[in-house]
Short mmCIF file of C-alpha atoms in Angstrom, two decimals:
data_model
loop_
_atom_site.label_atom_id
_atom_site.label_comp_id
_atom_site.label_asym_id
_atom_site.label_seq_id
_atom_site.Cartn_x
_atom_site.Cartn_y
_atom_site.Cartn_z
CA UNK M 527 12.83 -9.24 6.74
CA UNK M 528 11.84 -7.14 9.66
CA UNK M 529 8.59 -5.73 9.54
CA UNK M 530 7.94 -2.20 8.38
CA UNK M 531 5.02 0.82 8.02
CA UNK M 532 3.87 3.07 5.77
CA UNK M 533 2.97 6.27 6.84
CA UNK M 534 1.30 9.04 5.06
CA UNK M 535 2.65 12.28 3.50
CA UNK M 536 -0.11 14.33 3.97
CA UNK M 537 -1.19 13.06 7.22
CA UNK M 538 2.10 11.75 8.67
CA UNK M 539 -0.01 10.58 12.28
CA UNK M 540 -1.72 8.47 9.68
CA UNK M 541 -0.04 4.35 8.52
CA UNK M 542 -1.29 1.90 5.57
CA UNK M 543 -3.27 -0.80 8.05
CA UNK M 544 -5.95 -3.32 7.32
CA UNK M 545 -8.79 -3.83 9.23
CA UNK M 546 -11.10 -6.74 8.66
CA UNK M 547 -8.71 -7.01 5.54
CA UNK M 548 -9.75 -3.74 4.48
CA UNK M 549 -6.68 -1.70 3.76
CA UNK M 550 -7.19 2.22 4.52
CA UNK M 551 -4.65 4.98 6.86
CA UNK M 552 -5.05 5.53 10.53
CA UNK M 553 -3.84 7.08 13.26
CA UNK M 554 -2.86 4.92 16.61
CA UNK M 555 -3.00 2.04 15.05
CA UNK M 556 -3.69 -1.05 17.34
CA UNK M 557 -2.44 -3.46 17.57
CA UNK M 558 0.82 -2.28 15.77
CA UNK M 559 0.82 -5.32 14.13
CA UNK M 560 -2.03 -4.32 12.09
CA UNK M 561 -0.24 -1.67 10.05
CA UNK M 562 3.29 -3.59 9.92
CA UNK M 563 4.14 -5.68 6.56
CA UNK M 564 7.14 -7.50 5.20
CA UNK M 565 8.22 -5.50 2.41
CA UNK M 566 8.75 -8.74 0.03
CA UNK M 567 10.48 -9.29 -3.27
CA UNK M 568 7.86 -8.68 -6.14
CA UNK M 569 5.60 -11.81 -6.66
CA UNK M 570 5.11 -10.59 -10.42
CA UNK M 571 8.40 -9.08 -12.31
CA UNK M 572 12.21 -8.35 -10.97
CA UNK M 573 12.95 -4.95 -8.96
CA UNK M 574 9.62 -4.88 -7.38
CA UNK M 575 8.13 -5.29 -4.01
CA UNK M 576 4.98 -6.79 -2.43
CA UNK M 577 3.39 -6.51 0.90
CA UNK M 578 2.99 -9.13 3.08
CA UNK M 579 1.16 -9.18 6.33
CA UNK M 580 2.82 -9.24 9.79
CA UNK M 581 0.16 -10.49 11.69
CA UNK M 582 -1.58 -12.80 8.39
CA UNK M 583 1.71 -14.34 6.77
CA UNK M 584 0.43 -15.23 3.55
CA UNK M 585 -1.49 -12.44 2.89
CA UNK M 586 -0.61 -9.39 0.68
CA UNK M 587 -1.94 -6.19 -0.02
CA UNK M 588 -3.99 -6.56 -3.39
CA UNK M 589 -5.66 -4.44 -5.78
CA UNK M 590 -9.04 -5.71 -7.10
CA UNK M 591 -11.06 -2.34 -9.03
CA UNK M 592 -8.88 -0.38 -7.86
CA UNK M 593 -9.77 -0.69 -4.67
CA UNK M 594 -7.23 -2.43 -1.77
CA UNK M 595 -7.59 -5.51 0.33
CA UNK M 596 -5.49 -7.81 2.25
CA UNK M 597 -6.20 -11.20 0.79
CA UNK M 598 -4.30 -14.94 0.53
CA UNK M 599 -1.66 -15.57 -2.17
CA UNK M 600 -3.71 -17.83 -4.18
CA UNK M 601 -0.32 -18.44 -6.35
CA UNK M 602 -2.05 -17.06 -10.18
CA UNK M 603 -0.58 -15.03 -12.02
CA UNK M 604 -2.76 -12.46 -11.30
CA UNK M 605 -2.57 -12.11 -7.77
CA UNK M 606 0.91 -12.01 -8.27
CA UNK M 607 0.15 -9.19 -10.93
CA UNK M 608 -1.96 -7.51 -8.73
CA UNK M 609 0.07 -7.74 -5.82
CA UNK M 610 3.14 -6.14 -7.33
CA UNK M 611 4.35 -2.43 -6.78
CA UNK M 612 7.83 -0.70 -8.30
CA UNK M 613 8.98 1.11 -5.58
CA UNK M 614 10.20 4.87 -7.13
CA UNK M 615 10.69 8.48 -5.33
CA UNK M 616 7.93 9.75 -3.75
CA UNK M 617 5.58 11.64 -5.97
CA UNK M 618 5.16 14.70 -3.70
CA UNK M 619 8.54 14.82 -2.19
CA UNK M 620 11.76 12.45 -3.84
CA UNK M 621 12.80 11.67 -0.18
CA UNK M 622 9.70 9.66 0.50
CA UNK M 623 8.59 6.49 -1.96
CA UNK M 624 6.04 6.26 -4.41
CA UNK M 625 4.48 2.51 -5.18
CA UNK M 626 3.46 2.32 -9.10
CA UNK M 627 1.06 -0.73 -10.13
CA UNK M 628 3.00 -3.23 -12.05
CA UNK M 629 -0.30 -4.45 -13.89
CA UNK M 630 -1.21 -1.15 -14.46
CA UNK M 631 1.62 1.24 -14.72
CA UNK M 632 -0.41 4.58 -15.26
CA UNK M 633 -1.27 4.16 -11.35
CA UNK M 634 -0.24 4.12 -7.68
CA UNK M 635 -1.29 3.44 -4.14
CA UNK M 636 -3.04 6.52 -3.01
CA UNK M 637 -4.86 7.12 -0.32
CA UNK M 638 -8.39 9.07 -0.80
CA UNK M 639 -11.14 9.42 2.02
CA UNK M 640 -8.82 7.27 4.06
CA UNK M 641 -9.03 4.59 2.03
CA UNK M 642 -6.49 2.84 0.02
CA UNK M 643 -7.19 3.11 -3.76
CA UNK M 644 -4.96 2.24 -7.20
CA UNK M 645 -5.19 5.52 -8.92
CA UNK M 646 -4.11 7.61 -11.73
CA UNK M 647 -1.85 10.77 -10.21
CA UNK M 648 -2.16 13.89 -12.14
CA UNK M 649 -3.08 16.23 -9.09
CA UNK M 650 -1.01 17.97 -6.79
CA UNK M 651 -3.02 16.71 -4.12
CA UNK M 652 -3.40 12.79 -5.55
CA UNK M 653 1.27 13.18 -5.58
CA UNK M 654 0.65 13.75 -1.83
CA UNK M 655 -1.74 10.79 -1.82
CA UNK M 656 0.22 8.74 -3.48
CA UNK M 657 3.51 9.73 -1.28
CA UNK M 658 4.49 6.88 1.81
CA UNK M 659 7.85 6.85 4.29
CA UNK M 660 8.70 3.51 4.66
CA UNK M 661 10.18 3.50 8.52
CA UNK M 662 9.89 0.61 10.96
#
C-alpha cells in the first residue's frame, strides 16, 4: 500500500504526524515520512481501516483516554480495538473523510489545540476537527 497523509480541514497547511510518538497536526512536516501512514485493513472488525507508520512499520495510531499515540501492535484485542477507525464522509464537508472509533462509536479523530484527540462531535467547529483529505 503506498503511503498516504492526512491533512486538516480547517487548517489544510496542517497533516496528522507523530513526533516522539505523539500524534498532533503540523505544518512542513519533516521528514515527510513523519506524517505518511499505510492506510491498513482494520485490525478490529471488517470495512475498517488502521494506521500504520511509514517510517515505524509496526506501529499504529492508537487511542488510549482519548488521547492519540503511535505505539507497537502488541496483537490484544484491544489494541486492535483501539486501533480501528470506519472510514465515512467527512463531517464538515462529504468530499473529505471522517474516521469514527470502532470501540467507541459516539467518537472520531479530531484535532483540538493541535493535538490529536478521540472525541464526541456535536459542534460545528469539532465537524471541522474531525474532517481529514486523505491524499498522498
Amino acid at each position: 500500500t503506498s503511503a498516504q497523509r492526512l491533512q486538516s480541514y480547517n487548517f489544510q497547511d496542517r497533516y496528522v504526524r507523530q513526533i516522539n510518538f505523539d500524534v498532533r497536526i503540523d505544518p512542513n512536516v519533516s521528514p515527510v515520512e513523519d506524517s505518511q501512514f499505510r492506510i491498513r485493513p482494520g485490525l478490529a472488525g471488517t470495512g475498517t481501516v488502521s494506521f500504520e507508520s511509514v517510517n515505524n512499520p509496526g506501529y499504529f495510531l492508537r487511542h488510549a483516554n482519548y488521547d492519540f499515540q503511535l505505539v507497537r501492535n502488541d496483537g490484544s484485542a484491544q489494541f486492535a480495538a483501539d486501533a480501528t477507525f470506519r472510514k465515512v464522509a467527512g463531517l464538515a464537508d462529504a468530499g473529505w473523510s471522517s474516521f469514527q472509533s470502532y470501540n467507541y462509536p459516539d467518537r472520531y479523530i479530531r484535532h483540538y489545540a493541535y493535538q490529536l484527540r478521540l472525541d464526541p462531535i456535536t459542534t460545528a467547529t469539532a465537524r471541522s476537527d474531525a474532517t481529514f483529505r486523505v491524499t498522498s
